[in-house]
Tab-separated table of C-alpha atoms and ligand atoms in Angstrom:
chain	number	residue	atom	x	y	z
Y	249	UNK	CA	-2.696	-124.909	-128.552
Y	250	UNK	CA	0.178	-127.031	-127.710
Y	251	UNK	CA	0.680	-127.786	-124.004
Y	252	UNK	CA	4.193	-129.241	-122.307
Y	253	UNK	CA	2.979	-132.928	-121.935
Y	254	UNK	CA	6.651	-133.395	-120.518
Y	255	UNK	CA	7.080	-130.922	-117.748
Y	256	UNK	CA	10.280	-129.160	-119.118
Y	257	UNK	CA	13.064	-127.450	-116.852
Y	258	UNK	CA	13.527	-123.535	-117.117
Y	259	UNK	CA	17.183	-124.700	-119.226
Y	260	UNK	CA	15.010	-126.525	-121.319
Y	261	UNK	CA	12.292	-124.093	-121.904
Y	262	UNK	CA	15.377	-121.752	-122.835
Y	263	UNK	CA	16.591	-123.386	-125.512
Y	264	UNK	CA	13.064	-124.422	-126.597
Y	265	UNK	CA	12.498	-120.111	-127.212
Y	266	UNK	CA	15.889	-120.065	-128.734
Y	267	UNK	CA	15.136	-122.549	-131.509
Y	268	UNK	CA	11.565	-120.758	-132.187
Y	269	UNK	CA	12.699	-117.770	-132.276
Y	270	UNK	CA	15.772	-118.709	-134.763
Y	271	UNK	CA	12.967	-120.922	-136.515
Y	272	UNK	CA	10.724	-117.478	-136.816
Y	273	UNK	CA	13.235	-115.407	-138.355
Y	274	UNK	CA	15.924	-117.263	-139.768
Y	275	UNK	CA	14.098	-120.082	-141.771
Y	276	UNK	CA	10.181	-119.514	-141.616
Y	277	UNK	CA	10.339	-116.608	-143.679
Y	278	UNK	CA	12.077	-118.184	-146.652
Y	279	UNK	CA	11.075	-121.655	-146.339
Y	280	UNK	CA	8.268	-121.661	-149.168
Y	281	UNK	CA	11.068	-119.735	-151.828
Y	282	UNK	CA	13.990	-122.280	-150.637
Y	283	UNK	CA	10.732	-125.252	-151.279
Y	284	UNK	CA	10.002	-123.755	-154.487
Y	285	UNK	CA	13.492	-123.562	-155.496
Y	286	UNK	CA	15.000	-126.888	-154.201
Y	287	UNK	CA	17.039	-124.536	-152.887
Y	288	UNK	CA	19.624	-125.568	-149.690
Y	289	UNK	CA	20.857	-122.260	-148.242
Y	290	UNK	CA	24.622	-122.598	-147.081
Y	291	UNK	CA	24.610	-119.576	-144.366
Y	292	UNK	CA	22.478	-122.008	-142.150
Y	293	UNK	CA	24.971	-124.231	-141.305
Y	294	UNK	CA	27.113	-121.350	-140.248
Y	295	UNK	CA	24.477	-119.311	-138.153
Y	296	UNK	CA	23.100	-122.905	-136.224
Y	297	UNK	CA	26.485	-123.907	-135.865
Y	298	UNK	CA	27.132	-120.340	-133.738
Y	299	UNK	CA	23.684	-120.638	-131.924
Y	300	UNK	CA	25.215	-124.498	-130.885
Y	301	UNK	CA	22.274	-126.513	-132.297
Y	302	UNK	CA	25.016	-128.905	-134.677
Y	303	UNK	CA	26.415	-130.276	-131.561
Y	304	UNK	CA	23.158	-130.469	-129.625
Y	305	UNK	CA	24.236	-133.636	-128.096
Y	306	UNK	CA	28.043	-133.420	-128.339
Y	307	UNK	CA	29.592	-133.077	-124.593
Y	308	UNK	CA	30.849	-129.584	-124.086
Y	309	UNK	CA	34.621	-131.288	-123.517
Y	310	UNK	CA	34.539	-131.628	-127.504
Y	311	UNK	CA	33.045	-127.980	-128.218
Y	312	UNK	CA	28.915	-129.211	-127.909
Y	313	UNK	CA	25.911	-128.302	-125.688
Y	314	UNK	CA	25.971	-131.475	-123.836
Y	315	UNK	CA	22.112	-131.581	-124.070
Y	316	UNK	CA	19.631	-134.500	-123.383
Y	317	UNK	CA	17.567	-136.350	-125.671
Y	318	UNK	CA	14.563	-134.298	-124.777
Y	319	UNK	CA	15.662	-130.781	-124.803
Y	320	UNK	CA	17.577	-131.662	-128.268
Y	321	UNK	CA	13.904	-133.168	-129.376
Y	322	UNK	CA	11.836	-130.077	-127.934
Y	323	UNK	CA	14.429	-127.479	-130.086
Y	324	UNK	CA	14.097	-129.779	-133.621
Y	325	UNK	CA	10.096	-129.743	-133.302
Y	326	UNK	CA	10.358	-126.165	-132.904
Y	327	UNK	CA	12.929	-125.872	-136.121
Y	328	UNK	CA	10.900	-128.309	-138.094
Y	329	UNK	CA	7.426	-126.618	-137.660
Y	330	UNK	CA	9.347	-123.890	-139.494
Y	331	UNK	CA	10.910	-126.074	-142.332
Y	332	UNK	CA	11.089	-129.571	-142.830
Y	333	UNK	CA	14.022	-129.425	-144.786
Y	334	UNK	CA	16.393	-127.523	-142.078
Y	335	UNK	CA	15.034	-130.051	-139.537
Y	336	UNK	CA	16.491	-133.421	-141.544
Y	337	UNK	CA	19.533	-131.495	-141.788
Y	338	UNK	CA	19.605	-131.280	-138.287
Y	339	UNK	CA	18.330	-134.235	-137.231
Y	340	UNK	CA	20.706	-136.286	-139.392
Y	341	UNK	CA	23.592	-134.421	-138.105
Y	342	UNK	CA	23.399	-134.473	-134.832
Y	343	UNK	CA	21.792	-138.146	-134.015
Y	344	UNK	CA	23.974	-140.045	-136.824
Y	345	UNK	CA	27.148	-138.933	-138.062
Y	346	UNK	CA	28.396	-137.355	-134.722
Y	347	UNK	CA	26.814	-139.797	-132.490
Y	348	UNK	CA	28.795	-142.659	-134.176
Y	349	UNK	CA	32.295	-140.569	-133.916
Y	350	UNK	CA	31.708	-139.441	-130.596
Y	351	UNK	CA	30.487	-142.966	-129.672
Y	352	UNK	CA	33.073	-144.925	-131.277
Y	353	UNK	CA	35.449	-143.024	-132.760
Y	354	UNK	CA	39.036	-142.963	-131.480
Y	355	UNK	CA	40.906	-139.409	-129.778
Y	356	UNK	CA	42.041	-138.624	-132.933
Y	357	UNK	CA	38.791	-138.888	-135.069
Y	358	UNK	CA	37.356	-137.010	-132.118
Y	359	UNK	CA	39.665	-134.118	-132.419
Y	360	UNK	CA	39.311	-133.868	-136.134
Y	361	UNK	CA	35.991	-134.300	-137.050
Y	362	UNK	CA	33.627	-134.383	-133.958
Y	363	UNK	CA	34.494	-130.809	-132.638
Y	364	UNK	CA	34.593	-129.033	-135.638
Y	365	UNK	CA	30.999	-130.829	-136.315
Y	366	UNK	CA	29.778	-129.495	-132.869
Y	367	UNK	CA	30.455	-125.927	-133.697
Y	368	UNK	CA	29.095	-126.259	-137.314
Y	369	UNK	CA	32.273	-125.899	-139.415
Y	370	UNK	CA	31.780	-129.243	-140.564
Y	371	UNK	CA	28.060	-130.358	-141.728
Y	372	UNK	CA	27.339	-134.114	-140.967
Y	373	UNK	CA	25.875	-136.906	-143.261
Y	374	UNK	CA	24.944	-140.636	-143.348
Y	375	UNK	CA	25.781	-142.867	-145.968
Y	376	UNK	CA	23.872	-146.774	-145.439
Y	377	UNK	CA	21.448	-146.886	-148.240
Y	378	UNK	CA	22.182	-147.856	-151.761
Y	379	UNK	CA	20.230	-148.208	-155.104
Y	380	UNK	CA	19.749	-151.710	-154.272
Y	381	UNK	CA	20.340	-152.016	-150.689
Y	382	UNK	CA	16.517	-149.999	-148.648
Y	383	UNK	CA	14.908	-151.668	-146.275
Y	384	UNK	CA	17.693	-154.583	-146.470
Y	385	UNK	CA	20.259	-152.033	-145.435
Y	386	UNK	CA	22.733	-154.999	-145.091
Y	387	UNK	CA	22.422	-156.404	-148.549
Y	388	UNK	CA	24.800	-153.237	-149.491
Y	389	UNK	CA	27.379	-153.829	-152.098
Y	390	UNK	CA	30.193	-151.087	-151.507
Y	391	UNK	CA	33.021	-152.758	-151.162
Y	392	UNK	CA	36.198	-151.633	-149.102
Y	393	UNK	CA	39.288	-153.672	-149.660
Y	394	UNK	CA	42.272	-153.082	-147.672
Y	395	UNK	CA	45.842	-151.985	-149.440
Y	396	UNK	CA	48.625	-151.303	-146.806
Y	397	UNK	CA	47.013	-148.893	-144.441
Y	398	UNK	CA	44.416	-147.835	-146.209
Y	399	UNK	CA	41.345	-149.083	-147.834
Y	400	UNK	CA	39.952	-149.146	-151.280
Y	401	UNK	CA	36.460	-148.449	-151.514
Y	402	UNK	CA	33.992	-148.528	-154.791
Y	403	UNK	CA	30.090	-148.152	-155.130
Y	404	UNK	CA	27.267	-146.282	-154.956
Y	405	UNK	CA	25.622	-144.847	-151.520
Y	406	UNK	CA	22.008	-143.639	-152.505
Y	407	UNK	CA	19.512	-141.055	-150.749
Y	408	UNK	CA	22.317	-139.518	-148.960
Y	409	UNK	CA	20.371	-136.461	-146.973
Y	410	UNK	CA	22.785	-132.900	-146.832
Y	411	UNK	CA	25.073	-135.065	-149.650
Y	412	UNK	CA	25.931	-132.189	-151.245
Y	413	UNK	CA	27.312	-130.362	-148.657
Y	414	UNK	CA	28.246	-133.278	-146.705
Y	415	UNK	CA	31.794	-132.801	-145.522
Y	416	UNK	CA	31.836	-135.377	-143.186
Y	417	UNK	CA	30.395	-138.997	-144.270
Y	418	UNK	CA	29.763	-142.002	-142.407
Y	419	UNK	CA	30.049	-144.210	-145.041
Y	420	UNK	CA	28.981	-148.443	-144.510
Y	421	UNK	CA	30.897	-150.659	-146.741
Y	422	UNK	CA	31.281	-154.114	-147.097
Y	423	UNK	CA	34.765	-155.626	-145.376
Y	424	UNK	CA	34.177	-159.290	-146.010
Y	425	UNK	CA	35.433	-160.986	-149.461
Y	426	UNK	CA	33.066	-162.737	-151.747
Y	427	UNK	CA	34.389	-165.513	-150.385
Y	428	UNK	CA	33.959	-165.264	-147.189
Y	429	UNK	CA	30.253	-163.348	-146.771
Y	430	UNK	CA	29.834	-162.801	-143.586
Y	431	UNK	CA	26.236	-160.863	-143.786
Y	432	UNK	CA	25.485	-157.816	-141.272
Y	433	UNK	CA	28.835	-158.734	-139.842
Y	434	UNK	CA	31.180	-158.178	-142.775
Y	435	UNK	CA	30.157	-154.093	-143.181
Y	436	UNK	CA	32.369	-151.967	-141.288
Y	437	UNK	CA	32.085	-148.138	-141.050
Y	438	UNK	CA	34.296	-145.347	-142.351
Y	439	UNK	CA	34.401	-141.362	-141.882
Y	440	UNK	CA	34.614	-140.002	-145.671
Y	441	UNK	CA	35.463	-136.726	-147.050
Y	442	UNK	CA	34.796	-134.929	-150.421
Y	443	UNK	CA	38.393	-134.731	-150.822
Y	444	UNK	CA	39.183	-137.837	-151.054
Y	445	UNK	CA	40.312	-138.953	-154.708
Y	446	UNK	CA	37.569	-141.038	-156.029
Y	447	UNK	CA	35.102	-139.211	-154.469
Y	448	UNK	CA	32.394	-137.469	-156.748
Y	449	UNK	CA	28.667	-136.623	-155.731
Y	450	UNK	CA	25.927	-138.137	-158.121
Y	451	UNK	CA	22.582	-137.522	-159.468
Y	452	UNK	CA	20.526	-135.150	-156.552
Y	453	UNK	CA	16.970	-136.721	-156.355
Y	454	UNK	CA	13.944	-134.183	-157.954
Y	455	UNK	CA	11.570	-134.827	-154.546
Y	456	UNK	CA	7.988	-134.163	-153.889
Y	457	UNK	CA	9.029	-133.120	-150.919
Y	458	UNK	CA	11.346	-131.732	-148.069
Y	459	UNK	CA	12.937	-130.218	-151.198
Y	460	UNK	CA	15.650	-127.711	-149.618
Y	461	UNK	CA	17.630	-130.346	-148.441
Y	462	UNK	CA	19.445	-131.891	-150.898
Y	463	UNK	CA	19.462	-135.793	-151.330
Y	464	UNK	CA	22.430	-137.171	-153.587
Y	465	UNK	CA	23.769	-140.043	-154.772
Y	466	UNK	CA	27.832	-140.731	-153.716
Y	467	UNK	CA	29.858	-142.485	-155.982
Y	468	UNK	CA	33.205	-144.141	-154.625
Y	469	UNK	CA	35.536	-145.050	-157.536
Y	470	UNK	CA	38.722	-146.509	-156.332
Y	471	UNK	CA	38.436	-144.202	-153.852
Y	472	UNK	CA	41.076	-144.520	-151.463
Y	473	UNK	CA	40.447	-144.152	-147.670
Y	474	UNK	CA	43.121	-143.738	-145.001
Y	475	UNK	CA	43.173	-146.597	-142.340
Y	476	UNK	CA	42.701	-144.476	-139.408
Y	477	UNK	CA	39.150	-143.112	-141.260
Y	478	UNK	CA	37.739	-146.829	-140.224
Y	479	UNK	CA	35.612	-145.628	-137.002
Y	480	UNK	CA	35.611	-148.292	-134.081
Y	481	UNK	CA	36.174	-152.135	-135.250
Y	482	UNK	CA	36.122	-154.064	-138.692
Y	483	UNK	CA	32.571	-155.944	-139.195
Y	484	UNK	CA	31.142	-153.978	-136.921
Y	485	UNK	CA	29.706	-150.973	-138.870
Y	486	UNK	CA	26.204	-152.681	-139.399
Y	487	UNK	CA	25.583	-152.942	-135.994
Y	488	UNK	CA	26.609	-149.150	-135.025
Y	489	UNK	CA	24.381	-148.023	-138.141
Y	490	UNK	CA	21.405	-150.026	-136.325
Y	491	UNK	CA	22.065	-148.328	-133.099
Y	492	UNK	CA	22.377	-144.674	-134.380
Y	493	UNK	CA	19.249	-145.107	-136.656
Y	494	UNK	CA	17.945	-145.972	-132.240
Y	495	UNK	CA	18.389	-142.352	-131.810
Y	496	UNK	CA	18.060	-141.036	-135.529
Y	497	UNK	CA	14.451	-142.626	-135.640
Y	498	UNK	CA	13.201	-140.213	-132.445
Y	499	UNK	CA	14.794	-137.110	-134.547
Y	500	UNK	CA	12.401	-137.803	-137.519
Y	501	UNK	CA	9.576	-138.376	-135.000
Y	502	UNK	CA	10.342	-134.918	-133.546
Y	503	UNK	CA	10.384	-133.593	-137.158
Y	504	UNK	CA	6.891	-135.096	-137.926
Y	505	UNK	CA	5.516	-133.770	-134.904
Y	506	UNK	CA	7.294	-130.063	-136.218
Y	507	UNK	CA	5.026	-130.655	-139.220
Y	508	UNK	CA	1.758	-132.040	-137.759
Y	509	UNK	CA	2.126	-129.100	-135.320
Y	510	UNK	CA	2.422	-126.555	-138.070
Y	511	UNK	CA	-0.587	-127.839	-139.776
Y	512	UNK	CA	-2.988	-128.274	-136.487
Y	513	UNK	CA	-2.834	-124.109	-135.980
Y	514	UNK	CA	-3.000	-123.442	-139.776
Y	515	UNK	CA	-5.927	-125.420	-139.744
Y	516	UNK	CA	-7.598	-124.008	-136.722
Y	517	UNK	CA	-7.046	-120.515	-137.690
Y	518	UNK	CA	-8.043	-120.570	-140.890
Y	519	UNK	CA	-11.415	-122.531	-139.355
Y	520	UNK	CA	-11.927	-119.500	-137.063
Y	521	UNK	CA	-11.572	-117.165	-140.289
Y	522	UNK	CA	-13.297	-119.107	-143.037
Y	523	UNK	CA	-16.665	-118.286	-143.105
Y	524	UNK	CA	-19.394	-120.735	-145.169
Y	525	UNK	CA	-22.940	-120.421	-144.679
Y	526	UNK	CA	-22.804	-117.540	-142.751
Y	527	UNK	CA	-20.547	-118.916	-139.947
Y	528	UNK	CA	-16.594	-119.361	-139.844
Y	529	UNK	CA	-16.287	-123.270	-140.533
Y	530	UNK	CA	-14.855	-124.341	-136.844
Y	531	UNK	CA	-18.628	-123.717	-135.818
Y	532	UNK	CA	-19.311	-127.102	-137.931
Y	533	UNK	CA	-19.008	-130.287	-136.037
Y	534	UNK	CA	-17.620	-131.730	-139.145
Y	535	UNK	CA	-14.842	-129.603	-138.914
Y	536	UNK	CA	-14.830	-129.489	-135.120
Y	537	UNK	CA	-14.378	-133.575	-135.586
Y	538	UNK	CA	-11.319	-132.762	-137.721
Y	539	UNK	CA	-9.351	-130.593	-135.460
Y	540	UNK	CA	-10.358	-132.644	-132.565
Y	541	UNK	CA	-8.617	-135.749	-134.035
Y	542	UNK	CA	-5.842	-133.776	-135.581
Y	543	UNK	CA	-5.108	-132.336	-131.832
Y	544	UNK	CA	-5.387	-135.697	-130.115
Y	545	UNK	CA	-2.849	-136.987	-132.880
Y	546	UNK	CA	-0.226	-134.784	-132.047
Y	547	UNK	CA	-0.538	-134.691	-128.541
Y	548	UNK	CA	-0.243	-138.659	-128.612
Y	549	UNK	CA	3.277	-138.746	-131.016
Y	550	UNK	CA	4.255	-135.864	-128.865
Y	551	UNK	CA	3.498	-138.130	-125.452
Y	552	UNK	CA	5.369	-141.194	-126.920
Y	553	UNK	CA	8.790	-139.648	-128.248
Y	554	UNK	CA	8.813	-137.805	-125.159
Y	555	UNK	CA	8.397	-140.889	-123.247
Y	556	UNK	CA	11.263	-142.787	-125.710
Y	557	UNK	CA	13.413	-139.405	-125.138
Y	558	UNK	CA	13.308	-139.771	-121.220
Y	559	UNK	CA	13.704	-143.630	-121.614
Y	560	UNK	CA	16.692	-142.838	-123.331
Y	561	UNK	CA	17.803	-140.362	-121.373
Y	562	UNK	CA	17.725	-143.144	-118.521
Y	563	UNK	CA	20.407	-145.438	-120.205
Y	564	UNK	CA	17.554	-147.488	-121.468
Y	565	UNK	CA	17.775	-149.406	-124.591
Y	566	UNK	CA	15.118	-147.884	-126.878
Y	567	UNK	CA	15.207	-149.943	-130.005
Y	568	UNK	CA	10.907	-150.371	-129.833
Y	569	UNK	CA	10.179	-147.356	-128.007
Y	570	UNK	CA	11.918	-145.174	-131.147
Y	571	UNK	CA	10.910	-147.012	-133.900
Y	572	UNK	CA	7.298	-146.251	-132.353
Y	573	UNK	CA	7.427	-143.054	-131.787
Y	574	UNK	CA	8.724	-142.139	-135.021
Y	575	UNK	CA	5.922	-144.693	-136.817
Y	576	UNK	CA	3.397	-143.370	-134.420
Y	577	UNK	CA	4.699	-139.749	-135.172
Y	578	UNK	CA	5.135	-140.246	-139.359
Y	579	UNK	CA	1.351	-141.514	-139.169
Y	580	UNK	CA	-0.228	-138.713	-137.471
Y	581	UNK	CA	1.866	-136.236	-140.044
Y	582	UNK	CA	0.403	-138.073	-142.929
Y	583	UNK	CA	-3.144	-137.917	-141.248
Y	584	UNK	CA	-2.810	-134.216	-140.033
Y	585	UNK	CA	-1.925	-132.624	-143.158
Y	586	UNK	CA	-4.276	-134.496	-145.208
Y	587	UNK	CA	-7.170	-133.340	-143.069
Y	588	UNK	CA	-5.616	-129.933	-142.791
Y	589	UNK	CA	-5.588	-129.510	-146.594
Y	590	UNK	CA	-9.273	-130.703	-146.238
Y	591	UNK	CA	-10.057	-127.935	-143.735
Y	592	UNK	CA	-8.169	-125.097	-146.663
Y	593	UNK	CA	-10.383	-126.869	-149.097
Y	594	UNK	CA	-9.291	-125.544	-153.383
Y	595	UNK	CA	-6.790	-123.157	-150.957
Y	596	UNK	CA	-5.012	-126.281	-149.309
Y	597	UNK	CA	-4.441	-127.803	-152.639
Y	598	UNK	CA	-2.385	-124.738	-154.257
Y	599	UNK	CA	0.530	-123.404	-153.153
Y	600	UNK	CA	-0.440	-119.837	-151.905
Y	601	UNK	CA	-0.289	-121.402	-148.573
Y	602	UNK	CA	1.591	-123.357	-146.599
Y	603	UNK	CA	-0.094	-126.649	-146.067
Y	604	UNK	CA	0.182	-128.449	-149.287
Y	605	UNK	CA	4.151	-128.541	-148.108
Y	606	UNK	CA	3.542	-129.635	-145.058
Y	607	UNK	CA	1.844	-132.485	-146.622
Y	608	UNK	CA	4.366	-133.125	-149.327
Y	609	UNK	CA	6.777	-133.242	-146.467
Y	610	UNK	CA	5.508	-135.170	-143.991
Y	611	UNK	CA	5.130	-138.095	-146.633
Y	612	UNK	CA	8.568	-138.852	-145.903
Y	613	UNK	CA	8.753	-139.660	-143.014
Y	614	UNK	CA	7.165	-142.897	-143.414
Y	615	UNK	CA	9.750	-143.433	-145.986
Y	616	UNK	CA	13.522	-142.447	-144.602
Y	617	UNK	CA	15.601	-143.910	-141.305
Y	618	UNK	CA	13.377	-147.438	-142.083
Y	619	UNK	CA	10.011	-147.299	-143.677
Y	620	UNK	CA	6.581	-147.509	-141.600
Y	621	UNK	CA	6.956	-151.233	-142.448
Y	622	UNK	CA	10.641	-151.701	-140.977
Y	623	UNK	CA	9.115	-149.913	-137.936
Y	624	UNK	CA	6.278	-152.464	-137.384
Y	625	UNK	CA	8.846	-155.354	-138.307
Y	626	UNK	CA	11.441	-153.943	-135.184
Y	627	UNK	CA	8.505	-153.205	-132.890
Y	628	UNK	CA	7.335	-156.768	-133.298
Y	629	UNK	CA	10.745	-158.368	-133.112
Y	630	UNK	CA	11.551	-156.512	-130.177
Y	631	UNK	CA	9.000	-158.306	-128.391
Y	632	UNK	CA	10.582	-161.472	-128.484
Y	633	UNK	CA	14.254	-160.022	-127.543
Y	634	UNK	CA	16.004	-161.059	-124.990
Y	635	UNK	CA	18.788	-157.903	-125.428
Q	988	CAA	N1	20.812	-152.057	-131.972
Q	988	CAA	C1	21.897	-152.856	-131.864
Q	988	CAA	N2	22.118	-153.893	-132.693
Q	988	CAA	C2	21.201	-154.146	-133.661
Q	988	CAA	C3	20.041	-153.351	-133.814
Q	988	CAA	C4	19.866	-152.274	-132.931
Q	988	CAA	N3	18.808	-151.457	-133.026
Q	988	CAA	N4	19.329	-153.843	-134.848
Q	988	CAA	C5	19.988	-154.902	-135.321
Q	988	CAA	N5	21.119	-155.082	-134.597
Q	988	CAA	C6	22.120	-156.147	-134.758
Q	988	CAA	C7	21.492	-157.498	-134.531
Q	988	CAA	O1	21.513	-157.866	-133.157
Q	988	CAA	C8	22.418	-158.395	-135.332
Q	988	CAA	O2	23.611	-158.587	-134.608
Q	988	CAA	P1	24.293	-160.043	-134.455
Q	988	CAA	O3	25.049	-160.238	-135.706
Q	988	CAA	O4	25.147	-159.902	-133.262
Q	988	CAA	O5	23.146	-161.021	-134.272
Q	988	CAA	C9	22.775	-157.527	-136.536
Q	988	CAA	O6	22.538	-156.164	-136.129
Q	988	CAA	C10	21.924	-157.803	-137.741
Q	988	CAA	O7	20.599	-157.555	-137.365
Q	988	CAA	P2	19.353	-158.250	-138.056
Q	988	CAA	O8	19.608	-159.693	-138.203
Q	988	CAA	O9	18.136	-157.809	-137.326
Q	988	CAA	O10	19.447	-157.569	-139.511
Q	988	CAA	P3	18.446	-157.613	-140.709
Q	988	CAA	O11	19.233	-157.742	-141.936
Q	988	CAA	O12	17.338	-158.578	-140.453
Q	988	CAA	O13	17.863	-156.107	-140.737
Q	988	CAA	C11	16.405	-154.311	-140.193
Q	988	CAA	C12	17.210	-155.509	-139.727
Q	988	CAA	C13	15.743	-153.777	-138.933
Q	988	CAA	C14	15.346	-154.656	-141.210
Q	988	CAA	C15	17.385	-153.255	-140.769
Q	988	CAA	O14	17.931	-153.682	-142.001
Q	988	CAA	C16	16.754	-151.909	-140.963
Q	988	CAA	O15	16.604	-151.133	-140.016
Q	988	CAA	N6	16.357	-151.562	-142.224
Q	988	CAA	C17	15.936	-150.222	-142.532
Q	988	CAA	C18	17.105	-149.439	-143.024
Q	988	CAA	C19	17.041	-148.011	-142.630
Q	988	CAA	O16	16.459	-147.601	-141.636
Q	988	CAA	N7	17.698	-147.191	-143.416
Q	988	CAA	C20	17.813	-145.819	-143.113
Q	988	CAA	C21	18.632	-145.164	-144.115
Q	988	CAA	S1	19.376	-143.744	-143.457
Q	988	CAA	C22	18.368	-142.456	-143.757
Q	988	CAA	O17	17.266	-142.570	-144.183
Q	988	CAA	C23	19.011	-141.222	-143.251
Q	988	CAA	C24	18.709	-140.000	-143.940
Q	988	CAA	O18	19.496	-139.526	-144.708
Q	988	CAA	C25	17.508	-139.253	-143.553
């Protein structure tokens, strides 16, 4: 039983019901078919776009809901206890690509990109990593090189979530010259389109998980880019990644939450219907244990991006407090739905039901937006910053 740990406001309880019951019937009953088939299904985009959840977060001027941090958060638990998959899509969309536009891009970009991304004509994705270039995000190699008014851009942006339907890319690229390396300051960012000649879409990564949303590899060959596609300033597209990833970090911990929340009540229904021994297991303290941990996991990622959403929500800078809750949040996922494919026993470990997903899924988010490692490393840092 989940309890509101934040004390949420009728509007946000409202739009809390909306995404569960969208998450119910839209998603939940196909997410184990769209799993099985690595299967992304296009009418999504359309039908969250109409219900307002791709501009959660976009002011209502430019077409959005204007929501805060928290009620946004609340709605993508709610979506991701559904479907992993739908959440990411979500999550990436609203917290990266439309933050950075709406955030630094000029009237124009607003106009053209960030409205129709609020009302879900126009899906959102992030483009920072490369083969080469993970953790060290700003050891990238793309390379933009200016020509007249526009730029020329060439290499290879890897693990690019929603790539494949991506029609709006934030895209980092290097703007320095080899001779002239000027480290995190010499990437700048640009707003890329599949149109674009010398665009093409790469290999899409086989996962063990979150499999209906489609990662890709982006290949830029002598792809040129319009000048006014460069959002905000030259040099400084390094530092805006680092600042979205601020907010993207608190959407994955809201999506691992989604998924540890899933697994807790599969868990402790199945306990109240599995009988061994004569008894339905949840009579067992050994099981008891279980769920009692399980709970207090949740409830304590829950508590924290909560906390990091109101901090936020407060014009406070949240660098720690995200990468926290989203390694505090990835942790208890990974714990959860091991223990709840315990609790299934031989049935948690096939794919009749649902936890084996969860599990698959939640792996991830220990991985993507800065592995459990790059969290520790900002936490610590952070505690010798004087920003
Ligand atoms: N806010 C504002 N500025 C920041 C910042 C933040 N959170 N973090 C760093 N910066 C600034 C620094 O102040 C510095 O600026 P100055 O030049 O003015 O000093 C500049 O950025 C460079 O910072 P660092 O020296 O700290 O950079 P670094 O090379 O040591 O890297 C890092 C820092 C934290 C390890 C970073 O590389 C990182 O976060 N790595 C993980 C990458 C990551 O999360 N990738 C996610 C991929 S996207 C994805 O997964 C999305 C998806 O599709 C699901």
């Amino acid at each position: 039983m989940a309890w509101a740990l934040t004390p949420l406001t009728e509007a946000q309880r409202e739009i809390q019901h909306l995404a569960q019951d969208f998450a119910e019937h839209e998603i939940a009953p196909y997410s184990a078919q769209w799993d099985r088939d690595a299967y992304f299904e296009p009418s999504l985009v359309e039908k969250l776009g109409a219900l307002g959840f791709l501009g959660m977060l976009i002011p209502e001027e430019y077409d959005g809901l204007g929501l805060d941090t928290l009620t946004y958060l609340v709605a993508l638990e709610e979506i991701a206890r559904a479907d992993a998959s739908a959440a990411v899509m979500i999550s990436v969309h609203n917290s990266l690509p439309t933050q950075m536009i709406l955030k630094w891009g000029s009237a124009d970009q607003k106009e053209r990109y960030l409205r129709p991304m609020a009302r879900g004509e126009m899906l959102g994705a992030f483009a920072l990593s490369e083969p080469e270039a993970g953790s060290d995000a700003a050891s990238l190699t793309t390379q933009a090189v200016r020509d007249g008014n526009d730029w020329i851009l060439n290499g290879t942006k890897a693990w690019v979530s929603s790539g494949t339907k991506g029609d709006v890319i934030l895209a980092m690229a290097r703007t320095d010259t080899p001779d002239d390396r000027r480290g995190a300051r010499g990437i700048s960012a640009f707003i890329v389109t599949p149109d674009l000649p010398g665009f093409s879409v790469g290999k899409k990564e086989d996962k063990m998980g979150l499999r209906a949303s489609p990662t890709v590899q982006i290949h830029f060959s002598d792809m040129r880019v319009p000048g006014d596609r460069l959002l905000g300033a030259v040099g400084s597209g390094f530092i805006y990644a680092m600042q979205s990833l601020d907010n993207g970090r608190l959407g994955i911990a809201a999506q691992a939450v989604g998924i540890s929340e899933a697994a807790l009540r599969l868990a402790a229904a199945y306990a109240a219907e599995r009988k061994q021994f004569g008894h339905p297991i949840k009579e067992f303290q050994a099981i008891q244990f279980k769920l009692a941990d399980m709970a207090m996991r949740v409830a304590a990622a829950r508590a924290l991006l909560h906390a990091a959403a109101t901090a936020k929500d407060r014009g406070e800078r949240i660098t720690q407090f995200s990468s926290m809750a989203k390694l505090l949040a990835s942790e208890a996922a990974m714990a959860v739905t091991t223990q709840a494919i315990q609790i299934f026993g031989g049935y948690g470990y096939v794919k009749d039901y649902p936890v084996e997903r969860l599990f698959r899924d939640a792996k991830v988010t220990q991985i993507y937006e800065g592995t459990s490692e790059i969290q520790r490393i900002v936490i610590a840092r952070e505690l010798y910053s004087k920003r």
